[in-house]
Coordinates of C-alpha atoms in Angstrom, one line a residue:
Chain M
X1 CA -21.0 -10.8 71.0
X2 CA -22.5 -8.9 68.1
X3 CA -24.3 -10.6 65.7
X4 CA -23.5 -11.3 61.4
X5 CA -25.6 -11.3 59.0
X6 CA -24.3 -11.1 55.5
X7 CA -26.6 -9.9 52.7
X8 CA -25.9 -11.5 49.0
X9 CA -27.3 -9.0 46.7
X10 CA -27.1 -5.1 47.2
X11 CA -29.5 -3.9 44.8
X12 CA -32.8 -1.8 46.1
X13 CA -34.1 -5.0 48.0
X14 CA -30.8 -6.1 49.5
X15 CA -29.1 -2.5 49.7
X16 CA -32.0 -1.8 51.7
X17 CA -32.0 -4.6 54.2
X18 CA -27.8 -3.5 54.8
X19 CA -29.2 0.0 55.4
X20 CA -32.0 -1.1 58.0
X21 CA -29.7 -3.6 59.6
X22 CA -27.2 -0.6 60.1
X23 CA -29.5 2.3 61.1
X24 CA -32.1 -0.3 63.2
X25 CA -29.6 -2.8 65.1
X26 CA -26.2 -3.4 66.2
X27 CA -25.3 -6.4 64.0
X28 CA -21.9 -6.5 61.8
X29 CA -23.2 -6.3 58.3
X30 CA -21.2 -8.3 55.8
X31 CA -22.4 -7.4 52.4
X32 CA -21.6 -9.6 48.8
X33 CA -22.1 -8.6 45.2
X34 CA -21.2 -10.0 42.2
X35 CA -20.7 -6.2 40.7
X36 CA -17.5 -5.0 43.0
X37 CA -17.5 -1.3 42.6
X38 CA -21.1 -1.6 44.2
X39 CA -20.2 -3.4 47.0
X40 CA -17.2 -0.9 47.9
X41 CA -20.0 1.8 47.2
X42 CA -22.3 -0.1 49.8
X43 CA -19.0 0.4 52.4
X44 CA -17.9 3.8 51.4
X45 CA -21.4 4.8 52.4
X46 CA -21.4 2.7 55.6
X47 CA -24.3 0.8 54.4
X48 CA -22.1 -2.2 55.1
X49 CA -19.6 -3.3 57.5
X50 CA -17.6 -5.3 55.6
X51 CA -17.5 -6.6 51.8
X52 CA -17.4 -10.2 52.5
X53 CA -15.5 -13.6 51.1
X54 CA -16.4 -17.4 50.8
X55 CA -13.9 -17.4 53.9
X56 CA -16.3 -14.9 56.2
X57 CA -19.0 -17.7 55.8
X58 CA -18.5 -19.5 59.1
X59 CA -18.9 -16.8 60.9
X60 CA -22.6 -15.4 59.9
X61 CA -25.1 -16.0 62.1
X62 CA -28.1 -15.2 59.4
X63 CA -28.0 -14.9 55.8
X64 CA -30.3 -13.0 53.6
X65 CA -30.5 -14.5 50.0
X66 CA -31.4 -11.2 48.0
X67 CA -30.7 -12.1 44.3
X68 CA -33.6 -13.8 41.8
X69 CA -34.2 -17.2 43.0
X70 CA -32.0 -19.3 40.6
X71 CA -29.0 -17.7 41.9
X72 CA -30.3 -17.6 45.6
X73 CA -30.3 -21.6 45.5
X74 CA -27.4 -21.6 43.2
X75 CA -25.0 -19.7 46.0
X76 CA -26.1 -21.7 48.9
X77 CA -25.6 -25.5 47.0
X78 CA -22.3 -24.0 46.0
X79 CA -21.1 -22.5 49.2
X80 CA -23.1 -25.1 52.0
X81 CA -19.7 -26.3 53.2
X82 CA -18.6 -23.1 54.1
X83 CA -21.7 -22.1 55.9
X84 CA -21.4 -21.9 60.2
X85 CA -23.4 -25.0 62.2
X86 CA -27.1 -23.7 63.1
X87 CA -26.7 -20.6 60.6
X88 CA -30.1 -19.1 59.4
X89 CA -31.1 -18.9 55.7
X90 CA -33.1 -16.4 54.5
X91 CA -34.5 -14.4 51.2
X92 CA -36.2 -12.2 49.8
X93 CA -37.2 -13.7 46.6
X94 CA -41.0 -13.1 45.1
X95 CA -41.9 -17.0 44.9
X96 CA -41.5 -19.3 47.8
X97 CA -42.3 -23.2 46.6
X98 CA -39.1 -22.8 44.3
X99 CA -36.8 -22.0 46.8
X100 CA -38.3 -24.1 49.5
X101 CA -38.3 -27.3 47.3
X102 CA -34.8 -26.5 46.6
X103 CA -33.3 -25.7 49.8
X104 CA -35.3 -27.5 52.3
X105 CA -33.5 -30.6 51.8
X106 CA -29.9 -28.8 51.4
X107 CA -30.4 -27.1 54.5
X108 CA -32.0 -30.0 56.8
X109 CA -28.6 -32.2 55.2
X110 CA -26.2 -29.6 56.7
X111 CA -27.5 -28.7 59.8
X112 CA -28.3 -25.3 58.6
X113 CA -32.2 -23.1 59.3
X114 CA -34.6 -22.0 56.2
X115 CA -37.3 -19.5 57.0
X116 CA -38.4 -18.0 53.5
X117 CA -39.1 -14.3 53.2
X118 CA -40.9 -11.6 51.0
X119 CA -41.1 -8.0 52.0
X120 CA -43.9 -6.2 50.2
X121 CA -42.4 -3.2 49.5
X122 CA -40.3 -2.0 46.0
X123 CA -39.7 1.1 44.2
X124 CA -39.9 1.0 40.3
X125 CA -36.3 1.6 40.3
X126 CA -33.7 -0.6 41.0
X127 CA -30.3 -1.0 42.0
X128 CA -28.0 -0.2 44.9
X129 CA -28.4 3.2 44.5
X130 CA -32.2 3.9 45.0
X131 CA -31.6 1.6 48.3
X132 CA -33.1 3.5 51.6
X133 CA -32.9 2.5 55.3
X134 CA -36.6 3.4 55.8
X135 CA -38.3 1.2 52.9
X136 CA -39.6 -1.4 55.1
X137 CA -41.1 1.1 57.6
X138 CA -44.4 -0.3 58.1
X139 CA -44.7 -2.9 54.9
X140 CA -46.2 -6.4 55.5
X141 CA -43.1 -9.2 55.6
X142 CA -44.0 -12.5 54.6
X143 CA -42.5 -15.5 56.4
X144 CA -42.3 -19.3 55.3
X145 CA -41.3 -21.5 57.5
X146 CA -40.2 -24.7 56.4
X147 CA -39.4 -28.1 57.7
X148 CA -35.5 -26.7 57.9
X149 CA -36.8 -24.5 60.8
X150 CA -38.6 -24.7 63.9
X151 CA -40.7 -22.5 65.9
X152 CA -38.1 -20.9 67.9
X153 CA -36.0 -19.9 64.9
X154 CA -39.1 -18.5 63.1
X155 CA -40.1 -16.4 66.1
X156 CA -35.6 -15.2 66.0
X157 CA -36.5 -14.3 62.1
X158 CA -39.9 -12.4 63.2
X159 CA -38.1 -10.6 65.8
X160 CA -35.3 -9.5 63.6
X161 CA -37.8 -8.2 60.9
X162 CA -39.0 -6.4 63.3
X163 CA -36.7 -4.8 64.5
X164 CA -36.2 -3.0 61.1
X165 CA -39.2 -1.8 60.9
X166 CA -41.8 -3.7 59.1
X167 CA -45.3 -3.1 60.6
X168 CA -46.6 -6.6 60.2
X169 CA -45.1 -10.1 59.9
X170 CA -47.5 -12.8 58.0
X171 CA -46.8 -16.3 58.2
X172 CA -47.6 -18.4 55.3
X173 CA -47.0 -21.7 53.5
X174 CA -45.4 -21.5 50.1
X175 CA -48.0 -22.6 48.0
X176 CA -50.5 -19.9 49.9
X177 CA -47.2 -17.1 49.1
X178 CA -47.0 -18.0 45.9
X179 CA -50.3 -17.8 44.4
X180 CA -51.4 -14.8 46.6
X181 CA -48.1 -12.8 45.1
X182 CA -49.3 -14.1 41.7
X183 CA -52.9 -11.8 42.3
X184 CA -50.9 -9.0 44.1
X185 CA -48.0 -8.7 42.0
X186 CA -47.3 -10.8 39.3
X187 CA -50.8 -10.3 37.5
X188 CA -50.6 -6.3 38.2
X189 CA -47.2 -6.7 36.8
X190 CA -48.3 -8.6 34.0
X191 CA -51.4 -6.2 32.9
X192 CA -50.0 -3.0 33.4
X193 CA -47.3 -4.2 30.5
X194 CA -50.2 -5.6 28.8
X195 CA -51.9 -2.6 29.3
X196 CA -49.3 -0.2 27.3
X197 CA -49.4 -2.4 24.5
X198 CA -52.1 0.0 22.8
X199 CA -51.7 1.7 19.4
X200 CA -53.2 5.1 21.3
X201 CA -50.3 4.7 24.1
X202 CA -48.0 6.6 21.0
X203 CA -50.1 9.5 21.2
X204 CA -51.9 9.2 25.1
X205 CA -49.8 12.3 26.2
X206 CA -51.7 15.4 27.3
X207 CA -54.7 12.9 27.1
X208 CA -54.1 11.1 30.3
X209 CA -54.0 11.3 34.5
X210 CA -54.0 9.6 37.5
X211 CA -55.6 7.0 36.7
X212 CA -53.7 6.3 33.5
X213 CA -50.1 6.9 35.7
X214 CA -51.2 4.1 38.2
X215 CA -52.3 1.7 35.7
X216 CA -49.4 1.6 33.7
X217 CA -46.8 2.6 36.2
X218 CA -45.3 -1.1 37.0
X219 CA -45.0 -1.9 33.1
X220 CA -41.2 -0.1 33.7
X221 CA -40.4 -3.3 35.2
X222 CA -36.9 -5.2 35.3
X223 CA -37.8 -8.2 32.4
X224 CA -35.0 -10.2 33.4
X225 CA -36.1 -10.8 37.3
X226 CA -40.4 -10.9 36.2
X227 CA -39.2 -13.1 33.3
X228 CA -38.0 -15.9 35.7
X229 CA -40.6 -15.2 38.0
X230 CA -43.7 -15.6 36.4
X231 CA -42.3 -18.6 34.3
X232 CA -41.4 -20.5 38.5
X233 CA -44.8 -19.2 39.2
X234 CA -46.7 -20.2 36.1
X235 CA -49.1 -23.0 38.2
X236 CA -50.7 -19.9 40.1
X237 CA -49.9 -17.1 37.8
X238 CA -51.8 -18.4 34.6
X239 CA -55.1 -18.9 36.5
X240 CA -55.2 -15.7 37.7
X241 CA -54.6 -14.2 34.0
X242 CA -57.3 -16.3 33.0
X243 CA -59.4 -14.9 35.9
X244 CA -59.1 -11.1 34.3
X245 CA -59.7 -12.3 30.9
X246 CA -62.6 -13.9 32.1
X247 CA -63.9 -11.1 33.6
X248 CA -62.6 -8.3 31.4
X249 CA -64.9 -10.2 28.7
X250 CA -68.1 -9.8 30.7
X251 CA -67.5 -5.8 30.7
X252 CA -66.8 -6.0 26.9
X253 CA -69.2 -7.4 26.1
X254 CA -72.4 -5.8 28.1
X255 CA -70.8 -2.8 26.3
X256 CA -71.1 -3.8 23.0
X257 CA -74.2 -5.2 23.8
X258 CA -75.5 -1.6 25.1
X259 CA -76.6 -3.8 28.2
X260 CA -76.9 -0.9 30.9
X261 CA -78.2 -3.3 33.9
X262 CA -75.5 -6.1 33.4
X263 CA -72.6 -3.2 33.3
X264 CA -73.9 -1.5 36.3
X265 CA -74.1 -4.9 38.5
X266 CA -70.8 -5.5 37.0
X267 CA -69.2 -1.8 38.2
X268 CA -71.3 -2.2 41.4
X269 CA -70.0 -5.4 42.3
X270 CA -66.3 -3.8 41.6
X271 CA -66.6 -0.9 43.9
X272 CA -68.6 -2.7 46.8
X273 CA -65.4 -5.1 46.7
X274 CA -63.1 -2.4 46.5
X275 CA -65.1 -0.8 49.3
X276 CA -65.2 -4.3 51.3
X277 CA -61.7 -5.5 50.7
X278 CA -59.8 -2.7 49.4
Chain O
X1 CA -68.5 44.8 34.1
X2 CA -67.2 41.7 36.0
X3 CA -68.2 38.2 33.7
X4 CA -70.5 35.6 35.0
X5 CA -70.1 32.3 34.7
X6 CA -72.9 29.6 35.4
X7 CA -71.5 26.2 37.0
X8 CA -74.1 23.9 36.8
X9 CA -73.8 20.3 38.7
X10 CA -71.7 21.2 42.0
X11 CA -70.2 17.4 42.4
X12 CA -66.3 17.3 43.0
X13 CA -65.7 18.6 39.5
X14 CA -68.2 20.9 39.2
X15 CA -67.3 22.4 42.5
X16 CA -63.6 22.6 42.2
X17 CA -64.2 24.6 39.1
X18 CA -66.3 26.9 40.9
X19 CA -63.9 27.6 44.4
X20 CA -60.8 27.9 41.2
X21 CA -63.0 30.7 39.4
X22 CA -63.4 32.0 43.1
X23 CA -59.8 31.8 43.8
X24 CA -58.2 32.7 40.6
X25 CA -60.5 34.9 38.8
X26 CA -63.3 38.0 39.2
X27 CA -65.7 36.2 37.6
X28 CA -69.5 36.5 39.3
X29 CA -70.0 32.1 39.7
X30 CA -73.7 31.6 40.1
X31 CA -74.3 27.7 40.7
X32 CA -76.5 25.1 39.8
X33 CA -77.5 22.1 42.0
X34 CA -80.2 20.0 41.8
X35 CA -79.7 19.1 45.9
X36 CA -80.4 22.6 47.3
X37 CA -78.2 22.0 50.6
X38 CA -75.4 20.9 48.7
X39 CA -75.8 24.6 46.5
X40 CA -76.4 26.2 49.9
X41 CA -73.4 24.8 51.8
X42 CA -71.4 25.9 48.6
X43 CA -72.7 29.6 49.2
X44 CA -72.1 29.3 52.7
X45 CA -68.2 28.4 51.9
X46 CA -68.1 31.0 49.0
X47 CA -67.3 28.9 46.8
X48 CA -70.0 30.3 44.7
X49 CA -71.4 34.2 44.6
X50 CA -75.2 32.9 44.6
X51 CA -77.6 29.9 43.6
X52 CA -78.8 30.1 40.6
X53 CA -82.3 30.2 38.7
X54 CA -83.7 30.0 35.3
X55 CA -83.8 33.7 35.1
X56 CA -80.9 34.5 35.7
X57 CA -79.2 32.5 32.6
X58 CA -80.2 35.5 30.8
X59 CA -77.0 37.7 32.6
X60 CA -74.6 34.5 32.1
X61 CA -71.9 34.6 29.9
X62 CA -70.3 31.6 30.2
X63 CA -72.4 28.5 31.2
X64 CA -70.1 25.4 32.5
X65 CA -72.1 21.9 32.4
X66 CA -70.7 19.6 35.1
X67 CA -72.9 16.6 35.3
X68 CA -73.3 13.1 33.2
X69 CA -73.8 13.6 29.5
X70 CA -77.3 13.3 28.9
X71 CA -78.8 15.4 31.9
X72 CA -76.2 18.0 30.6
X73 CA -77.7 18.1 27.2
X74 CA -81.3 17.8 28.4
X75 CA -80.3 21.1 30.8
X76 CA -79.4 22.9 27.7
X77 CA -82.3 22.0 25.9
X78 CA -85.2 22.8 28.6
X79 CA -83.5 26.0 28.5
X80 CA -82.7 27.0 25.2
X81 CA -84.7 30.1 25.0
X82 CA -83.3 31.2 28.8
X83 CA -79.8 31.8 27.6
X84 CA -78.2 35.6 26.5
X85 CA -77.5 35.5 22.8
X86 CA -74.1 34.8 22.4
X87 CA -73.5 33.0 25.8
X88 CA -70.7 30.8 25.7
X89 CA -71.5 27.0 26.8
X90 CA -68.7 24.8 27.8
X91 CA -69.0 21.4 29.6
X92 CA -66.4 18.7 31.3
X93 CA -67.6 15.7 30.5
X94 CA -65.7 12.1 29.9
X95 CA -67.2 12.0 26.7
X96 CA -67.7 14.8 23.8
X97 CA -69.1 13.2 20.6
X98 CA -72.5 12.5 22.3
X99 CA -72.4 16.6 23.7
X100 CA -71.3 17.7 20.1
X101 CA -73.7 16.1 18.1
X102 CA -76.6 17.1 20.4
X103 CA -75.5 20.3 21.3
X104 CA -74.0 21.8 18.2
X105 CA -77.1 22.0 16.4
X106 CA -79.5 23.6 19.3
X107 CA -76.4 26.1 19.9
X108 CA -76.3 27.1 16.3
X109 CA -79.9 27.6 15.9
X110 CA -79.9 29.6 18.9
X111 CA -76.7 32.0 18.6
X112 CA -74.6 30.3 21.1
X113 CA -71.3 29.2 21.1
X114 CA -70.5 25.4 22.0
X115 CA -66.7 24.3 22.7
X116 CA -66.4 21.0 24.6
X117 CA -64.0 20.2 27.4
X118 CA -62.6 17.7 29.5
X119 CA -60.4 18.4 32.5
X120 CA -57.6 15.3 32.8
X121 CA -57.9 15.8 36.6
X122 CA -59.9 14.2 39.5
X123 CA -60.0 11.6 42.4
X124 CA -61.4 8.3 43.9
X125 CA -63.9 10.3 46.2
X126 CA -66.8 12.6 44.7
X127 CA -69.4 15.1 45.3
X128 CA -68.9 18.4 46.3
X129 CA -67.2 17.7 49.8
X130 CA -64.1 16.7 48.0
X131 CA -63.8 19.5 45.4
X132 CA -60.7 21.6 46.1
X133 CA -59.6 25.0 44.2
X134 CA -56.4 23.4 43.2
X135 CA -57.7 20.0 41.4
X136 CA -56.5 21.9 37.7
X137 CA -53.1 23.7 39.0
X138 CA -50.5 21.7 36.4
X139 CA -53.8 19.5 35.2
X140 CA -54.1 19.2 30.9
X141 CA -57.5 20.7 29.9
X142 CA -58.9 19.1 26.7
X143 CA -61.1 21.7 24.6
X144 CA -63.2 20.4 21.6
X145 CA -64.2 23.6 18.8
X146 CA -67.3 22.5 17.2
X147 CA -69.1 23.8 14.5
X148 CA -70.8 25.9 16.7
X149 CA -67.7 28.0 17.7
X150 CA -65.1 30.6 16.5
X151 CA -61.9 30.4 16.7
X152 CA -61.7 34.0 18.9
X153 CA -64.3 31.7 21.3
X154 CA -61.7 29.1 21.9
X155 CA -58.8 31.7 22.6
X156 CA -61.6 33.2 25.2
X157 CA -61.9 29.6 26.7
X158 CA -58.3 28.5 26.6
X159 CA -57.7 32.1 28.2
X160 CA -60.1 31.4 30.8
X161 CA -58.8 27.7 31.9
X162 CA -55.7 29.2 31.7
X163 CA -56.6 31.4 34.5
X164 CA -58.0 29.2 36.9
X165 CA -54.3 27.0 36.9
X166 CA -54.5 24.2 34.0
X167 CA -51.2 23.5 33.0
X168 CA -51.5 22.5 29.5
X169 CA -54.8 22.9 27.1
X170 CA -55.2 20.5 24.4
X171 CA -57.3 20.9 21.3
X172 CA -59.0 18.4 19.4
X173 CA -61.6 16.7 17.7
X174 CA -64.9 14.8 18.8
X175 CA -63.6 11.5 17.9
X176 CA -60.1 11.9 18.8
X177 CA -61.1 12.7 22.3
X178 CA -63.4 9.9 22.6
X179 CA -60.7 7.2 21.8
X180 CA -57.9 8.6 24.0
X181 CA -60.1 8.6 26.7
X182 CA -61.3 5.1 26.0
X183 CA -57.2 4.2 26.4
X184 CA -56.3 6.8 29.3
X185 CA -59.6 6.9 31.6
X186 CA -62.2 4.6 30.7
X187 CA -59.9 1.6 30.1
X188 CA -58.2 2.2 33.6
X189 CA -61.7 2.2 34.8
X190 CA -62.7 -1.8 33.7
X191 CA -59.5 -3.0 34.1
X192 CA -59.5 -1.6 37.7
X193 CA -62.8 -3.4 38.3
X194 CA -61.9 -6.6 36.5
X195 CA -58.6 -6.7 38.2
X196 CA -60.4 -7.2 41.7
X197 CA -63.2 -10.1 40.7
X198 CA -60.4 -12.4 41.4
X199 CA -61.2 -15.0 43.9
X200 CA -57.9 -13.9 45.9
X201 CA -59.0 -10.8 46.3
X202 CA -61.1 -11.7 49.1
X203 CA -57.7 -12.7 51.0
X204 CA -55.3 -10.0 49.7
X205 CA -54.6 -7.9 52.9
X206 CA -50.9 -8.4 54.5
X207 CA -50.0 -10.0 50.8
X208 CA -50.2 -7.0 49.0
X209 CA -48.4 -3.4 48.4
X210 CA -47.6 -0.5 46.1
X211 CA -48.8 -2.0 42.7
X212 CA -51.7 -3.7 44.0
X213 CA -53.0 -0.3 45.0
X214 CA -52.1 1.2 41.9
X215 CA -53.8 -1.1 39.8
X216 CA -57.1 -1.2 41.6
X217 CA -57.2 2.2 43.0
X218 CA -60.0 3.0 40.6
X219 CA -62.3 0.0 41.1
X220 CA -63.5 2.5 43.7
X221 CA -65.7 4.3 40.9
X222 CA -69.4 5.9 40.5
X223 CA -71.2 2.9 38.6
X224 CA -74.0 5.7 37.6
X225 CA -71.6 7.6 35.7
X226 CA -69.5 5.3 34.2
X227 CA -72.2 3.1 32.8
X228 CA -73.4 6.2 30.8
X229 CA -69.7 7.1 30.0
X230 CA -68.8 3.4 28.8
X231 CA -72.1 2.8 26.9
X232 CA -72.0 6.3 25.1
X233 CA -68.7 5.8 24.3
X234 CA -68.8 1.5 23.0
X235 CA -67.2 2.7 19.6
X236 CA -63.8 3.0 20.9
X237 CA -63.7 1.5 24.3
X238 CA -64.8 -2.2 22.9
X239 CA -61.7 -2.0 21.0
X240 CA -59.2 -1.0 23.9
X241 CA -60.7 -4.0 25.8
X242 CA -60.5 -6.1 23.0
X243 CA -56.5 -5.0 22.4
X244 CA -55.4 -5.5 26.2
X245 CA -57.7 -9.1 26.3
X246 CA -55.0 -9.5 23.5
X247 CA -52.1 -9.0 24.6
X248 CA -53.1 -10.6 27.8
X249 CA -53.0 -13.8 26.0
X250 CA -49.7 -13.4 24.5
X251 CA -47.9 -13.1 28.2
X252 CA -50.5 -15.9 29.2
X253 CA -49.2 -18.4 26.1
X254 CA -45.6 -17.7 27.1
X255 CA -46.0 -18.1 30.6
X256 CA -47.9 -21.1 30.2
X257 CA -45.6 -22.7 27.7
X258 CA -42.3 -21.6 29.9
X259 CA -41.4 -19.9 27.0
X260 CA -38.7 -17.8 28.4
X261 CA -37.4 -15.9 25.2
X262 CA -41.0 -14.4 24.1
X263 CA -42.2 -13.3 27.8
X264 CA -38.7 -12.0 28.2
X265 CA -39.7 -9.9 24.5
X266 CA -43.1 -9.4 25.2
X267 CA -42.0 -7.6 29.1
X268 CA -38.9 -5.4 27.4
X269 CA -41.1 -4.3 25.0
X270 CA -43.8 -3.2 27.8
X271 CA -40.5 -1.6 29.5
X272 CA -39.5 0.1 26.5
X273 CA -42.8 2.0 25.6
X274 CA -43.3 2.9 29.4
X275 CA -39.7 4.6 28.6
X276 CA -40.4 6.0 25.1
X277 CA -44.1 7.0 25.9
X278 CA -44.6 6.9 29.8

């Protein structure tokens, strides 16, 4: 018999998991959304197989959490008993220790599986409608397995990720997930808005390139979803802001200072990482 | 009779501009290098017509300066009395108070024309392997007048960028030049390399995607130049690093106090500008 998954959430993230599920496998996809017309968007296009109910619960084999992390935990408390024996829980949200601390414990109570997820790939546009079949093609997945799952039903999760077309699965723990996404999103998140923040921003145009565009490209950012982010992920974010303070400083100031040999070593030391671990 | 134009410095911008004058004009392009295989190899491609020599500055009409701001200026200087009255002298460096206030008063006292320029176009990889005929098509081309030129000059100038594909040419002053840049190029530049100091940046690979390469795309950078560039230019990039150090304190404070309502200001405001501005 096919397999179910349902996906809660079909914004660019979750529309795109319906799509990949659809084009790369053969499993019925049952999609929800709080925002109806979308969801009958997501079957018009065939993106989904089904809009789903409370009711279609029992018979989902997997289901992919793909909503900001309060209301990822907040659905499964409120729909556990509905849920099918030995289903498999799993997300999409950008911190893990949240969500694990949360629904570890609901899951091992109910007989149910928790492997936390994080694909690292996005579009600075949102919604159901910038959604693609091909987004994962390639990107990194992260996986957290938790004591609600064992090492068959992560190697079921890697296999299905797979399958869509993600080039690389990582396992992690959460704490490692979270403040590794705090250096490779959150903080570039964080500075580019930071960045734009500049009295010459008003006037950069026909002043800037490249550079400029990558640098302050992530400040259009959805302040809702990076609000409650960074605030779950403050214990590894803050460090890391610290960090770039720290070291933006030391540039500063062997500028100021006219200090040619400090600012070289500095810029040296930069590219040579870049070069190293770029 | 067909123009000539001196490029002088054959790196990637340098070279770009001589394979676009090439490509897109009839000008003669006699080039400068101080490595004689790289000027050779350029001949060899036809990116230039022939490798230049101190005589023959005398038949140039235009002379382009493409190397770091003070070996620019000192080229002029050693060969003040090689030039043809009423040779034109352009340049495309980062920076253009430094050029002006050197150059301005050696062109005047000499009967040559002086207007600065700055090319918003260029890449992670230099030297003249990577230059490329199309590096202007679309780009913005910054020209600085000076006291040392007409306003018939800069039409001949804007005329002749124009010709070789920039999409946009931009005039303005010394100063104003030197503080956009500090915000669109330089700034980019330290942040890029700060950005990367981070501890966790020695374990980033499989954790990281689109924004992480954005924001430290740059950190990949020519620590020769940009020393010069940053130092030369303290006056108004010290302030840009100061701003951003900032405002990343304000997102810090909120985070750190979980104070949801100003982070959640702070990041729609960041969205906002990116809309308004970006």
């Amino acid at each position: 018999m096919k397999k179910k998954i349902a996906i809660v959430g079909l914004g660019l993230i979750g529309g795109s998991f319906a799509r990949a599920f659809k084009k790369y496998t053969d499993y019925t996809v049952i999609g929800f959304n709080r925002t109806q017309s979308t969801a009958e968007k997501a079957l018009a296009d065939g993106a989904i197989d089904a809009i789903g109910t409370p009711e279609d619960l029992k018979e989902v084999d997997i289901v992919l959490l793909s909503m900001y992390p309060k209301v990822s935990c907040d659905f499964v408390e409120k729909h556990m008993e509905a849920f099918k024996p030995g289903c498999i829980i799993t997300d999409d949200c950008g911190i893990k220790s949240y969500l694990v601390e949360r629904l570890t414990p609901l899951c091992q109570a109910h007989g149910l599986y928790f492997v936390g997820g994080h694909p690292m790939a996005g579009r600075e546009v949102s919604g159901y409608k910038a959604s693609d079949a091909d987004l994962y093609r390639g990107a990194s997945m992260l996986l957290v397995p938790t004591e609600a799952s064992t090492p068959e039903i992560v190697k079921q999760v890697k296999a299905m990720f797979s399958q869509i077309g993600f080039g690389q699965l990582v396992i992690t723990t959460p704490e490692h997930h979270d403040r590794m996404i705090a250096y490779t999103s959150q903080l570039c998140h964080v500075v580019s808005s930071a960045y734009i923040k500049s009295p010459s921003e008003l006037e950069h145009k026909g002043y800037s390139g490249g550079s400029y565009r990558d640098l302050t490209r992530v400040a259009y950012l959805n302040e809702t979803m990076w609000t409650e982010l960074f605030i779950e992920n403050k214990q590894a974010l803050v460090p890391e802001i610290d960090e770039i303070i720290h070291h933006l400083t030391e540039y500063r100031d062997a500028i100021a200072a006219e200090d040619e040999q400090t600012l070289f070593r500095l810029l040296k030391e930069g590219r040579q990482r870049k070069e190293q671990f770029g």
